[in-house]
Amino acid sequence: MSAPDPDIAVTRRHEPGNPPVRVIAVASGKGGVGKTNVSVNLALSLCNAGQRTLLLDTDLGLANIDVLLGLSPRFTLADVFAGRCELRDTLVKGPAGLWVVPAASGKRHMTELTPAEHVGLVHAFSQLDVPLEAMVIDTAAGIADGVLTFCQAAQDVVVVVCDEPASVTDAYALIKVLSRDRGVRRIQVLANQVHHPNEGKALFAKLERVTARFLDVTLNYLGAVPRDEWLRRAVQRQEAVVEAFPSSPSARAFTDIARRARQWQSPPGQRGHIEFFAERLVAQPGSALA
């Protein structure tokens, strides 16, 4: 097990000053819609806005956040489950002060974790003695148990769609399962790789029509990220576009989306099911939530 990183300001979790953490899960019905780029740039935009943020990679078999950011982690979540380190030891410092918990790529056994192991990972974050204000979870694509559990344990879920029939169809399938099986009643929809802002609004309207007819769920339109050559260049450089090209159209879109996310109203306390940082959601005497 590695020694604790001296850059981490440790706060004991039982102290009243340990703040609640805004947890945002980023998901998609199918792969290839740019979900991980959304997760990375949203997390860094929150950092740039002054929020202490952690980015968690839960695409447990095909993780690539460390690759997108040019990081070389010593440990990953695979080492945690193998007992080689603690969750805290996986923390890697990224750009703009972002903390990253990387997962492993090419580890098939990590895709076969039991539901209890997924829940155990959620509970482990209550023991993570790092002062945070936000955590962004990059989930795997689809409707596997891990995806559903991590979305259920977040305060907000962002579903990423693009202008492909399969993307919209699979996004609806994901929303249906989250709503009916996991009790998730509010979904933020982000349109990615759009050619025009109206394209994103049309995608949302299409998804909202079918969900309003068949599901007990509220969809909110979070915004759209344009198809952008600068984003492609940033990926090639293993950088986030908000860091590499902050004035590009996609970077400005991510900054605006993060601003909207910071304005979401936090739940007043625990909601009665599994949650990340559950004990930090309990109002402390004299706190804003008390």
PDB file of C-alpha atoms in Angstrom:
ATOM      1  CA  MET A   1       0.000   0.000   0.000  1.00  0.00           C
ATOM      2  CA  SER A   2       1.372   3.428  -0.901  1.00  0.00           C
ATOM      3  CA  ALA A   3       1.830   6.268   1.559  1.00  0.00           C
ATOM      4  CA  PRO A   4      -0.900   8.926   1.564  1.00  0.00           C
ATOM      5  CA  ASP A   5      -0.310  11.731  -0.936  1.00  0.00           C
ATOM      6  CA  PRO A   6       0.973  14.763   1.028  1.00  0.00           C
ATOM      7  CA  ASP A   7      -1.014  17.079  -1.272  1.00  0.00           C
ATOM      8  CA  ILE A   8      -4.315  15.684   0.038  1.00  0.00           C
ATOM      9  CA  ALA A   9      -5.813  17.871   2.736  1.00  0.00           C
ATOM     10  CA  VAL A  10      -7.322  15.281   5.048  1.00  0.00           C
ATOM     11  CA  THR A  11     -10.519  16.063   6.944  1.00  0.00           C
ATOM     12  CA  ARG A  12     -11.932  13.547   9.384  1.00  0.00           C
ATOM     13  CA  ARG A  13     -15.353  12.461   8.199  1.00  0.00           C
ATOM     14  CA  HIS A  14     -16.987  12.942  11.596  1.00  0.00           C
ATOM     15  CA  GLU A  15     -16.101  16.630  11.797  1.00  0.00           C
ATOM     16  CA  PRO A  16     -18.988  19.057  11.242  1.00  0.00           C
ATOM     17  CA  GLY A  17     -16.982  20.905   8.572  1.00  0.00           C
ATOM     18  CA  ASN A  18     -17.015  17.984   6.139  1.00  0.00           C
ATOM     19  CA  PRO A  19     -19.392  19.303   3.477  1.00  0.00           C
ATOM     20  CA  PRO A  20     -22.034  17.429   1.496  1.00  0.00           C
ATOM     21  CA  VAL A  21     -20.803  16.308  -1.921  1.00  0.00           C
ATOM     22  CA  ARG A  22     -22.728  16.917  -5.125  1.00  0.00           C
ATOM     23  CA  VAL A  23     -22.535  13.623  -7.042  1.00  0.00           C
ATOM     24  CA  ILE A  24     -23.291  13.585 -10.776  1.00  0.00           C
ATOM     25  CA  ALA A  25     -23.371  10.344 -12.787  1.00  0.00           C
ATOM     26  CA  VAL A  26     -22.817  10.620 -16.547  1.00  0.00           C
ATOM     27  CA  ALA A  27     -24.366   7.756 -18.521  1.00  0.00           C
ATOM     28  CA  SER A  28     -25.469   6.785 -22.015  1.00  0.00           C
ATOM     29  CA  GLY A  29     -27.562   4.070 -23.573  1.00  0.00           C
ATOM     30  CA  LYS A  30     -24.876   3.195 -26.113  1.00  0.00           C
ATOM     31  CA  GLY A  31     -21.162   3.730 -26.559  1.00  0.00           C
ATOM     32  CA  GLY A  32     -19.582   6.168 -28.970  1.00  0.00           C
ATOM     33  CA  VAL A  33     -21.621   9.227 -27.998  1.00  0.00           C
ATOM     34  CA  GLY A  34     -18.751  11.037 -26.246  1.00  0.00           C
ATOM     35  CA  LYS A  35     -19.819  10.261 -22.683  1.00  0.00           C
ATOM     36  CA  THR A  36     -16.309  10.105 -21.240  1.00  0.00           C
ATOM     37  CA  ASN A  37     -15.332  13.419 -22.833  1.00  0.00           C
ATOM     38  CA  VAL A  38     -18.430  14.915 -21.250  1.00  0.00           C
ATOM     39  CA  SER A  39     -17.433  13.512 -17.841  1.00  0.00           C
ATOM     40  CA  VAL A  40     -13.862  14.791 -18.070  1.00  0.00           C
ATOM     41  CA  ASN A  41     -14.745  18.276 -19.267  1.00  0.00           C
ATOM     42  CA  LEU A  42     -17.668  18.669 -16.874  1.00  0.00           C
ATOM     43  CA  ALA A  43     -15.444  17.708 -13.932  1.00  0.00           C
ATOM     44  CA  LEU A  44     -12.686  20.098 -14.996  1.00  0.00           C
ATOM     45  CA  SER A  45     -15.200  22.898 -15.583  1.00  0.00           C
ATOM     46  CA  LEU A  46     -16.416  22.425 -12.006  1.00  0.00           C
ATOM     47  CA  CYS A  47     -12.791  22.619 -10.839  1.00  0.00           C
ATOM     48  CA  ASN A  48     -12.226  25.788 -12.850  1.00  0.00           C
ATOM     49  CA  ALA A  49     -15.285  27.271 -11.151  1.00  0.00           C
ATOM     50  CA  GLY A  50     -13.626  26.747  -7.787  1.00  0.00           C
ATOM     51  CA  GLN A  51     -15.251  23.480  -6.696  1.00  0.00           C
ATOM     52  CA  ARG A  52     -13.057  20.745  -5.246  1.00  0.00           C
ATOM     53  CA  THR A  53     -13.934  17.897  -7.585  1.00  0.00           C
ATOM     54  CA  LEU A  54     -13.209  14.195  -7.961  1.00  0.00           C
ATOM     55  CA  LEU A  55     -13.683  12.276 -11.220  1.00  0.00           C
ATOM     56  CA  LEU A  56     -14.479   8.583 -10.744  1.00  0.00           C
ATOM     57  CA  ASP A  57     -14.049   6.147 -13.633  1.00  0.00           C
ATOM     58  CA  THR A  58     -16.541   3.285 -13.228  1.00  0.00           C
ATOM     59  CA  ASP A  59     -16.213   1.871 -16.726  1.00  0.00           C
ATOM     60  CA  LEU A  60     -14.599  -1.002 -14.892  1.00  0.00           C
ATOM     61  CA  GLY A  61     -13.503  -3.099 -17.867  1.00  0.00           C
ATOM     62  CA  LEU A  62     -12.683  -0.498 -20.524  1.00  0.00           C
ATOM     63  CA  ALA A  63     -11.534   2.495 -18.501  1.00  0.00           C
ATOM     64  CA  ASN A  64      -9.878   5.354 -20.374  1.00  0.00           C
ATOM     65  CA  ILE A  65     -10.072   8.543 -18.310  1.00  0.00           C
ATOM     66  CA  ASP A  66      -6.401   8.229 -17.378  1.00  0.00           C
ATOM     67  CA  VAL A  67      -5.555   7.943 -21.095  1.00  0.00           C
ATOM     68  CA  LEU A  68      -7.670  10.980 -22.024  1.00  0.00           C
ATOM     69  CA  LEU A  69      -5.867  13.052 -19.393  1.00  0.00           C
ATOM     70  CA  GLY A  70      -2.378  11.649 -19.971  1.00  0.00           C
ATOM     71  CA  LEU A  71      -2.135  10.251 -16.433  1.00  0.00           C
ATOM     72  CA  SER A  72      -0.077   7.268 -15.253  1.00  0.00           C
ATOM     73  CA  PRO A  73      -1.792   5.869 -12.161  1.00  0.00           C
ATOM     74  CA  ARG A  74       0.087   3.545  -9.851  1.00  0.00           C
ATOM     75  CA  PHE A  75      -3.101   1.893  -8.613  1.00  0.00           C
ATOM     76  CA  THR A  76      -6.609   1.491 -10.014  1.00  0.00           C
ATOM     77  CA  LEU A  77      -9.921   0.196  -8.693  1.00  0.00           C
ATOM     78  CA  ALA A  78      -8.797  -3.278  -9.783  1.00  0.00           C
ATOM     79  CA  ASP A  79      -6.060  -3.075  -7.130  1.00  0.00           C
ATOM     80  CA  VAL A  80      -8.634  -2.061  -4.517  1.00  0.00           C
ATOM     81  CA  PHE A  81     -10.790  -5.100  -5.229  1.00  0.00           C
ATOM     82  CA  ALA A  82      -7.697  -7.330  -5.239  1.00  0.00           C
ATOM     83  CA  GLY A  83      -6.750  -6.030  -1.789  1.00  0.00           C
ATOM     84  CA  ARG A  84      -3.481  -4.483  -2.942  1.00  0.00           C
ATOM     85  CA  CYS A  85      -4.364  -0.952  -1.816  1.00  0.00           C
ATOM     86  CA  GLU A  86      -7.008   1.230  -0.226  1.00  0.00           C
ATOM     87  CA  LEU A  87      -9.403   3.382  -2.239  1.00  0.00           C
ATOM     88  CA  ARG A  88      -7.497   6.433  -1.075  1.00  0.00           C
ATOM     89  CA  ASP A  89      -4.300   5.105  -2.670  1.00  0.00           C
ATOM     90  CA  THR A  90      -5.819   5.243  -6.161  1.00  0.00           C
ATOM     91  CA  LEU A  91      -6.203   9.039  -6.087  1.00  0.00           C
ATOM     92  CA  VAL A  92      -4.256  10.748  -8.871  1.00  0.00           C
ATOM     93  CA  LYS A  93      -3.855  14.498  -9.213  1.00  0.00           C
ATOM     94  CA  GLY A  94      -5.025  15.750 -12.616  1.00  0.00           C
ATOM     95  CA  PRO A  95      -5.060  19.192 -14.212  1.00  0.00           C
ATOM     96  CA  ALA A  96      -6.615  22.197 -12.452  1.00  0.00           C
ATOM     97  CA  GLY A  97      -6.486  20.376  -9.105  1.00  0.00           C
ATOM     98  CA  LEU A  98      -8.901  17.649 -10.243  1.00  0.00           C
ATOM     99  CA  TRP A  99      -8.678  14.368  -8.337  1.00  0.00           C
ATOM    100  CA  VAL A 100      -9.131  11.194 -10.396  1.00  0.00           C
ATOM    101  CA  VAL A 101      -9.932   7.648  -9.268  1.00  0.00           C
ATOM    102  CA  PRO A 102      -9.000   5.477 -12.263  1.00  0.00           C
ATOM    103  CA  ALA A 103     -10.418   2.097 -13.176  1.00  0.00           C
ATOM    104  CA  ALA A 104      -8.653  -0.670 -15.097  1.00  0.00           C
ATOM    105  CA  SER A 105      -8.772  -1.445 -18.796  1.00  0.00           C
ATOM    106  CA  GLY A 106      -8.734  -4.973 -20.160  1.00  0.00           C
ATOM    107  CA  LYS A 107      -9.566  -6.591 -16.807  1.00  0.00           C
ATOM    108  CA  ARG A 108     -12.493  -8.847 -17.644  1.00  0.00           C
ATOM    109  CA  HIS A 109     -13.128  -9.850 -14.042  1.00  0.00           C
ATOM    110  CA  MET A 110     -13.878  -6.202 -13.233  1.00  0.00           C
ATOM    111  CA  THR A 111     -16.891  -6.357 -15.537  1.00  0.00           C
ATOM    112  CA  GLU A 112     -18.212  -9.342 -13.572  1.00  0.00           C
ATOM    113  CA  LEU A 113     -18.434  -7.790 -10.118  1.00  0.00           C
ATOM    114  CA  THR A 114     -21.485  -8.762  -8.105  1.00  0.00           C
ATOM    115  CA  PRO A 115     -24.234  -6.277  -7.172  1.00  0.00           C
ATOM    116  CA  ALA A 116     -22.931  -6.440  -3.588  1.00  0.00           C
ATOM    117  CA  GLU A 117     -19.457  -5.419  -4.777  1.00  0.00           C
ATOM    118  CA  HIS A 118     -20.898  -2.442  -6.648  1.00  0.00           C
ATOM    119  CA  VAL A 119     -22.712  -1.391  -3.476  1.00  0.00           C
ATOM    120  CA  GLY A 120     -19.517  -1.912  -1.498  1.00  0.00           C
ATOM    121  CA  LEU A 121     -17.676   0.512  -3.766  1.00  0.00           C
ATOM    122  CA  VAL A 122     -20.371   3.135  -3.163  1.00  0.00           C
ATOM    123  CA  HIS A 123     -20.075   2.667   0.603  1.00  0.00           C
ATOM    124  CA  ALA A 124     -16.285   2.920   0.427  1.00  0.00           C
ATOM    125  CA  PHE A 125     -16.554   6.576  -0.548  1.00  0.00           C
ATOM    126  CA  SER A 126     -18.065   7.412   2.831  1.00  0.00           C
ATOM    127  CA  GLN A 127     -14.660   6.451   4.259  1.00  0.00           C
ATOM    128  CA  LEU A 128     -12.712   8.677   1.839  1.00  0.00           C
ATOM    129  CA  ASP A 129     -11.325  11.457   4.031  1.00  0.00           C
ATOM    130  CA  VAL A 130     -10.822  14.037   1.299  1.00  0.00           C
ATOM    131  CA  PRO A 131     -12.715  17.342   1.357  1.00  0.00           C
ATOM    132  CA  LEU A 132     -14.790  17.495  -1.811  1.00  0.00           C
ATOM    133  CA  GLU A 133     -17.650  19.578  -3.120  1.00  0.00           C
ATOM    134  CA  ALA A 134     -18.440  17.593  -6.266  1.00  0.00           C
ATOM    135  CA  MET A 135     -17.862  14.172  -7.770  1.00  0.00           C
ATOM    136  CA  VAL A 136     -18.479  13.236 -11.402  1.00  0.00           C
ATOM    137  CA  ILE A 137     -18.926   9.536 -12.194  1.00  0.00           C
ATOM    138  CA  ASP A 138     -18.138   8.294 -15.687  1.00  0.00           C
ATOM    139  CA  THR A 139     -20.209   5.118 -16.020  1.00  0.00           C
ATOM    140  CA  ALA A 140     -20.015   2.396 -18.645  1.00  0.00           C
ATOM    141  CA  ALA A 141     -22.473   2.567 -21.535  1.00  0.00           C
ATOM    142  CA  GLY A 142     -25.654   0.503 -21.335  1.00  0.00           C
ATOM    143  CA  ILE A 143     -27.821  -0.892 -18.547  1.00  0.00           C
ATOM    144  CA  ALA A 144     -25.526  -3.274 -16.645  1.00  0.00           C
ATOM    145  CA  ASP A 145     -26.020  -3.572 -12.886  1.00  0.00           C
ATOM    146  CA  GLY A 146     -23.010  -1.412 -12.086  1.00  0.00           C
ATOM    147  CA  VAL A 147     -24.272   1.434 -14.271  1.00  0.00           C
ATOM    148  CA  LEU A 148     -27.690   1.325 -12.604  1.00  0.00           C
ATOM    149  CA  THR A 149     -26.233   1.185  -9.085  1.00  0.00           C
ATOM    150  CA  PHE A 150     -23.852   4.096  -9.635  1.00  0.00           C
ATOM    151  CA  CYS A 151     -26.627   6.193 -11.197  1.00  0.00           C
ATOM    152  CA  GLN A 152     -28.996   5.319  -8.354  1.00  0.00           C
ATOM    153  CA  ALA A 153     -26.358   6.328  -5.800  1.00  0.00           C
ATOM    154  CA  ALA A 154     -25.789   9.740  -7.419  1.00  0.00           C
ATOM    155  CA  GLN A 155     -27.841  12.841  -6.728  1.00  0.00           C
ATOM    156  CA  ASP A 156     -28.174  13.658 -10.414  1.00  0.00           C
ATOM    157  CA  VAL A 157     -27.934  11.613 -13.599  1.00  0.00           C
ATOM    158  CA  VAL A 158     -26.867  13.092 -16.941  1.00  0.00           C
ATOM    159  CA  VAL A 159     -27.783  10.967 -19.971  1.00  0.00           C
ATOM    160  CA  VAL A 160     -25.737  11.802 -23.066  1.00  0.00           C
ATOM    161  CA  VAL A 161     -27.356  11.420 -26.501  1.00  0.00           C
ATOM    162  CA  CYS A 162     -26.314  12.223 -30.044  1.00  0.00           C
ATOM    163  CA  ASP A 163     -28.187  12.442 -33.326  1.00  0.00           C
ATOM    164  CA  GLU A 164     -28.304   8.732 -34.107  1.00  0.00           C
ATOM    165  CA  PRO A 165     -31.489   6.624 -33.923  1.00  0.00           C
ATOM    166  CA  ALA A 166     -29.753   3.975 -31.802  1.00  0.00           C
ATOM    167  CA  SER A 167     -28.515   6.601 -29.361  1.00  0.00           C
ATOM    168  CA  VAL A 168     -32.011   7.937 -28.711  1.00  0.00           C
ATOM    169  CA  THR A 169     -33.541   4.451 -28.533  1.00  0.00           C
ATOM    170  CA  ASP A 170     -30.904   3.193 -26.109  1.00  0.00           C
ATOM    171  CA  ALA A 171     -31.111   6.370 -24.015  1.00  0.00           C
ATOM    172  CA  TYR A 172     -34.833   5.743 -23.603  1.00  0.00           C
ATOM    173  CA  ALA A 173     -34.120   2.138 -22.569  1.00  0.00           C
ATOM    174  CA  LEU A 174     -31.639   3.342 -19.936  1.00  0.00           C
ATOM    175  CA  ILE A 175     -34.062   5.952 -18.588  1.00  0.00           C
ATOM    176  CA  LYS A 176     -36.841   3.353 -18.459  1.00  0.00           C
ATOM    177  CA  VAL A 177     -34.781   0.911 -16.402  1.00  0.00           C
ATOM    178  CA  LEU A 178     -33.497   3.649 -14.069  1.00  0.00           C
ATOM    179  CA  SER A 179     -37.043   4.873 -13.520  1.00  0.00           C
ATOM    180  CA  ARG A 180     -38.875   1.568 -13.146  1.00  0.00           C
ATOM    181  CA  ASP A 181     -36.226  -0.545 -11.417  1.00  0.00           C
ATOM    182  CA  ARG A 182     -34.141   1.969  -9.444  1.00  0.00           C
ATOM    183  CA  GLY A 183     -36.575   4.769  -8.618  1.00  0.00           C
ATOM    184  CA  VAL A 184     -34.636   7.512 -10.422  1.00  0.00           C
ATOM    185  CA  ARG A 185     -37.236  10.181 -11.177  1.00  0.00           C
ATOM    186  CA  ARG A 186     -35.174  13.065 -12.535  1.00  0.00           C
ATOM    187  CA  ILE A 187     -32.840  12.892 -15.526  1.00  0.00           C
ATOM    188  CA  GLN A 188     -30.709  15.602 -17.118  1.00  0.00           C
ATOM    189  CA  VAL A 189     -30.302  15.186 -20.885  1.00  0.00           C
ATOM    190  CA  LEU A 190     -27.231  16.466 -22.703  1.00  0.00           C
ATOM    191  CA  ALA A 191     -27.055  16.464 -26.508  1.00  0.00           C
ATOM    192  CA  ASN A 192     -23.512  15.896 -27.764  1.00  0.00           C
ATOM    193  CA  GLN A 193     -21.777  16.428 -31.101  1.00  0.00           C
ATOM    194  CA  VAL A 194     -24.556  18.610 -32.511  1.00  0.00           C
ATOM    195  CA  HIS A 195     -24.170  20.668 -35.684  1.00  0.00           C
ATOM    196  CA  HIS A 196     -26.632  23.346 -34.539  1.00  0.00           C
ATOM    197  CA  PRO A 197     -28.234  24.214 -31.168  1.00  0.00           C
ATOM    198  CA  ASN A 198     -31.675  23.410 -32.593  1.00  0.00           C
ATOM    199  CA  GLU A 199     -30.490  19.854 -33.244  1.00  0.00           C
ATOM    200  CA  GLY A 200     -29.947  19.338 -29.525  1.00  0.00           C
ATOM    201  CA  LYS A 201     -33.367  20.738 -28.649  1.00  0.00           C
ATOM    202  CA  ALA A 202     -34.997  18.473 -31.251  1.00  0.00           C
ATOM    203  CA  LEU A 203     -33.238  15.412 -29.788  1.00  0.00           C
ATOM    204  CA  PHE A 204     -34.469  16.311 -26.326  1.00  0.00           C
ATOM    205  CA  ALA A 205     -38.021  16.896 -27.572  1.00  0.00           C
ATOM    206  CA  LYS A 206     -38.035  13.489 -29.256  1.00  0.00           C
ATOM    207  CA  LEU A 207     -36.883  11.758 -26.075  1.00  0.00           C
ATOM    208  CA  GLU A 208     -39.225  13.757 -23.862  1.00  0.00           C
ATOM    209  CA  ARG A 209     -42.302  12.885 -25.935  1.00  0.00           C
ATOM    210  CA  VAL A 210     -41.862   9.159 -25.509  1.00  0.00           C
ATOM    211  CA  THR A 211     -40.854   9.300 -21.832  1.00  0.00           C
ATOM    212  CA  ALA A 212     -43.798  11.555 -20.949  1.00  0.00           C
ATOM    213  CA  ARG A 213     -46.132   9.021 -22.540  1.00  0.00           C
ATOM    214  CA  PHE A 214     -44.825   5.869 -20.916  1.00  0.00           C
ATOM    215  CA  LEU A 215     -42.669   6.732 -17.858  1.00  0.00           C
ATOM    216  CA  ASP A 216     -43.014   8.457 -14.514  1.00  0.00           C
ATOM    217  CA  VAL A 217     -39.844  10.525 -14.880  1.00  0.00           C
ATOM    218  CA  THR A 218     -38.951  14.181 -15.354  1.00  0.00           C
ATOM    219  CA  LEU A 219     -36.471  15.081 -18.075  1.00  0.00           C
ATOM    220  CA  ASN A 220     -34.563  18.382 -18.005  1.00  0.00           C
ATOM    221  CA  TYR A 221     -32.607  19.722 -20.966  1.00  0.00           C
ATOM    222  CA  LEU A 222     -29.065  20.434 -19.777  1.00  0.00           C
ATOM    223  CA  GLY A 223     -27.811  21.798 -23.092  1.00  0.00           C
ATOM    224  CA  ALA A 224     -25.798  20.815 -26.149  1.00  0.00           C
ATOM    225  CA  VAL A 225     -22.118  20.455 -26.983  1.00  0.00           C
ATOM    226  CA  PRO A 226     -21.269  21.261 -30.610  1.00  0.00           C
ATOM    227  CA  ARG A 227     -19.245  19.046 -32.900  1.00  0.00           C
ATOM    228  CA  ASP A 228     -15.879  20.726 -32.662  1.00  0.00           C
ATOM    229  CA  GLU A 229     -12.512  20.160 -34.343  1.00  0.00           C
ATOM    230  CA  TRP A 230     -10.809  21.641 -31.268  1.00  0.00           C
ATOM    231  CA  LEU A 231     -12.237  18.848 -29.130  1.00  0.00           C
ATOM    232  CA  ARG A 232     -10.750  16.245 -31.472  1.00  0.00           C
ATOM    233  CA  ARG A 233      -7.364  17.982 -31.269  1.00  0.00           C
ATOM    234  CA  ALA A 234      -7.535  18.052 -27.478  1.00  0.00           C
ATOM    235  CA  VAL A 235      -8.201  14.287 -27.400  1.00  0.00           C
ATOM    236  CA  GLN A 236      -5.159  13.704 -29.583  1.00  0.00           C
ATOM    237  CA  ARG A 237      -3.080  15.758 -27.144  1.00  0.00           C
ATOM    238  CA  GLN A 238      -4.494  13.776 -24.188  1.00  0.00           C
ATOM    239  CA  GLU A 239      -5.951  16.925 -22.700  1.00  0.00           C
ATOM    240  CA  ALA A 240      -9.422  18.153 -21.870  1.00  0.00           C
ATOM    241  CA  VAL A 241     -10.683  20.751 -24.332  1.00  0.00           C
ATOM    242  CA  VAL A 242     -11.548  23.142 -21.484  1.00  0.00           C
ATOM    243  CA  GLU A 243      -7.854  23.133 -20.576  1.00  0.00           C
ATOM    244  CA  ALA A 244      -6.261  22.916 -24.018  1.00  0.00           C
ATOM    245  CA  PHE A 245      -8.594  25.266 -25.916  1.00  0.00           C
ATOM    246  CA  PRO A 246     -10.744  27.133 -23.373  1.00  0.00           C
ATOM    247  CA  SER A 247     -12.166  29.571 -25.924  1.00  0.00           C
ATOM    248  CA  SER A 248     -13.331  26.848 -28.343  1.00  0.00           C
ATOM    249  CA  PRO A 249     -17.069  26.322 -28.921  1.00  0.00           C
ATOM    250  CA  SER A 250     -17.130  22.978 -27.102  1.00  0.00           C
ATOM    251  CA  ALA A 251     -15.161  24.317 -24.119  1.00  0.00           C
ATOM    252  CA  ARG A 252     -17.554  27.247 -23.754  1.00  0.00           C
ATOM    253  CA  ALA A 253     -20.466  24.801 -23.879  1.00  0.00           C
ATOM    254  CA  PHE A 254     -18.972  22.640 -21.105  1.00  0.00           C
ATOM    255  CA  THR A 255     -18.359  25.735 -18.970  1.00  0.00           C
ATOM    256  CA  ASP A 256     -21.998  26.747 -19.366  1.00  0.00           C
ATOM    257  CA  ILE A 257     -23.220  23.222 -18.575  1.00  0.00           C
ATOM    258  CA  ALA A 258     -21.121  23.173 -15.383  1.00  0.00           C
ATOM    259  CA  ARG A 259     -22.615  26.525 -14.403  1.00  0.00           C
ATOM    260  CA  ARG A 260     -26.105  25.064 -14.765  1.00  0.00           C
ATOM    261  CA  ALA A 261     -25.137  21.958 -12.810  1.00  0.00           C
ATOM    262  CA  ARG A 262     -23.914  24.096  -9.892  1.00  0.00           C
ATOM    263  CA  GLN A 263     -27.359  25.675  -9.708  1.00  0.00           C
ATOM    264  CA  TRP A 264     -29.231  22.395  -9.253  1.00  0.00           C
ATOM    265  CA  GLN A 265     -31.003  22.184  -5.932  1.00  0.00           C
ATOM    266  CA  SER A 266     -29.468  19.582  -3.638  1.00  0.00           C
ATOM    267  CA  PRO A 267     -31.685  16.992  -1.979  1.00  0.00           C
ATOM    268  CA  PRO A 268     -32.365  17.977   1.666  1.00  0.00           C
ATOM    269  CA  GLY A 269     -30.945  14.719   3.044  1.00  0.00           C
ATOM    270  CA  GLN A 270     -30.779  10.996   2.517  1.00  0.00           C
ATOM    271  CA  ARG A 271     -33.367   9.591   0.106  1.00  0.00           C
ATOM    272  CA  GLY A 272     -33.708   6.129   1.615  1.00  0.00           C
ATOM    273  CA  HIS A 273     -31.499   4.109  -0.697  1.00  0.00           C
ATOM    274  CA  ILE A 274     -27.807   3.604  -1.458  1.00  0.00           C
ATOM    275  CA  GLU A 275     -25.931   6.869  -1.935  1.00  0.00           C
ATOM    276  CA  PHE A 276     -22.363   8.085  -2.338  1.00  0.00           C
ATOM    277  CA  PHE A 277     -21.149  10.001   0.740  1.00  0.00           C
ATOM    278  CA  ALA A 278     -24.473   9.198   2.438  1.00  0.00           C
ATOM    279  CA  GLU A 279     -23.425  10.318   5.895  1.00  0.00           C
ATOM    280  CA  ARG A 280     -22.295  13.699   4.587  1.00  0.00           C
ATOM    281  CA  LEU A 281     -25.866  14.360   3.444  1.00  0.00           C
ATOM    282  CA  VAL A 282     -27.066  14.320   7.057  1.00  0.00           C
ATOM    283  CA  ALA A 283     -27.414  17.905   8.197  1.00  0.00           C
ATOM    284  CA  GLN A 284     -24.932  18.984  10.857  1.00  0.00           C
ATOM    285  CA  PRO A 285     -25.975  21.362  13.680  1.00  0.00           C
ATOM    286  CA  GLY A 286     -25.493  24.911  12.485  1.00  0.00           C
ATOM    287  CA  SER A 287     -25.025  23.914   8.845  1.00  0.00           C
ATOM    288  CA  ALA A 288     -26.954  25.326   5.918  1.00  0.00           C
ATOM    289  CA  LEU A 289     -28.944  22.087   5.754  1.00  0.00           C
ATOM    290  CA  ALA A 290     -29.857  21.986   9.428  1.00  0.00           C
TER     291      ALA A 290
END
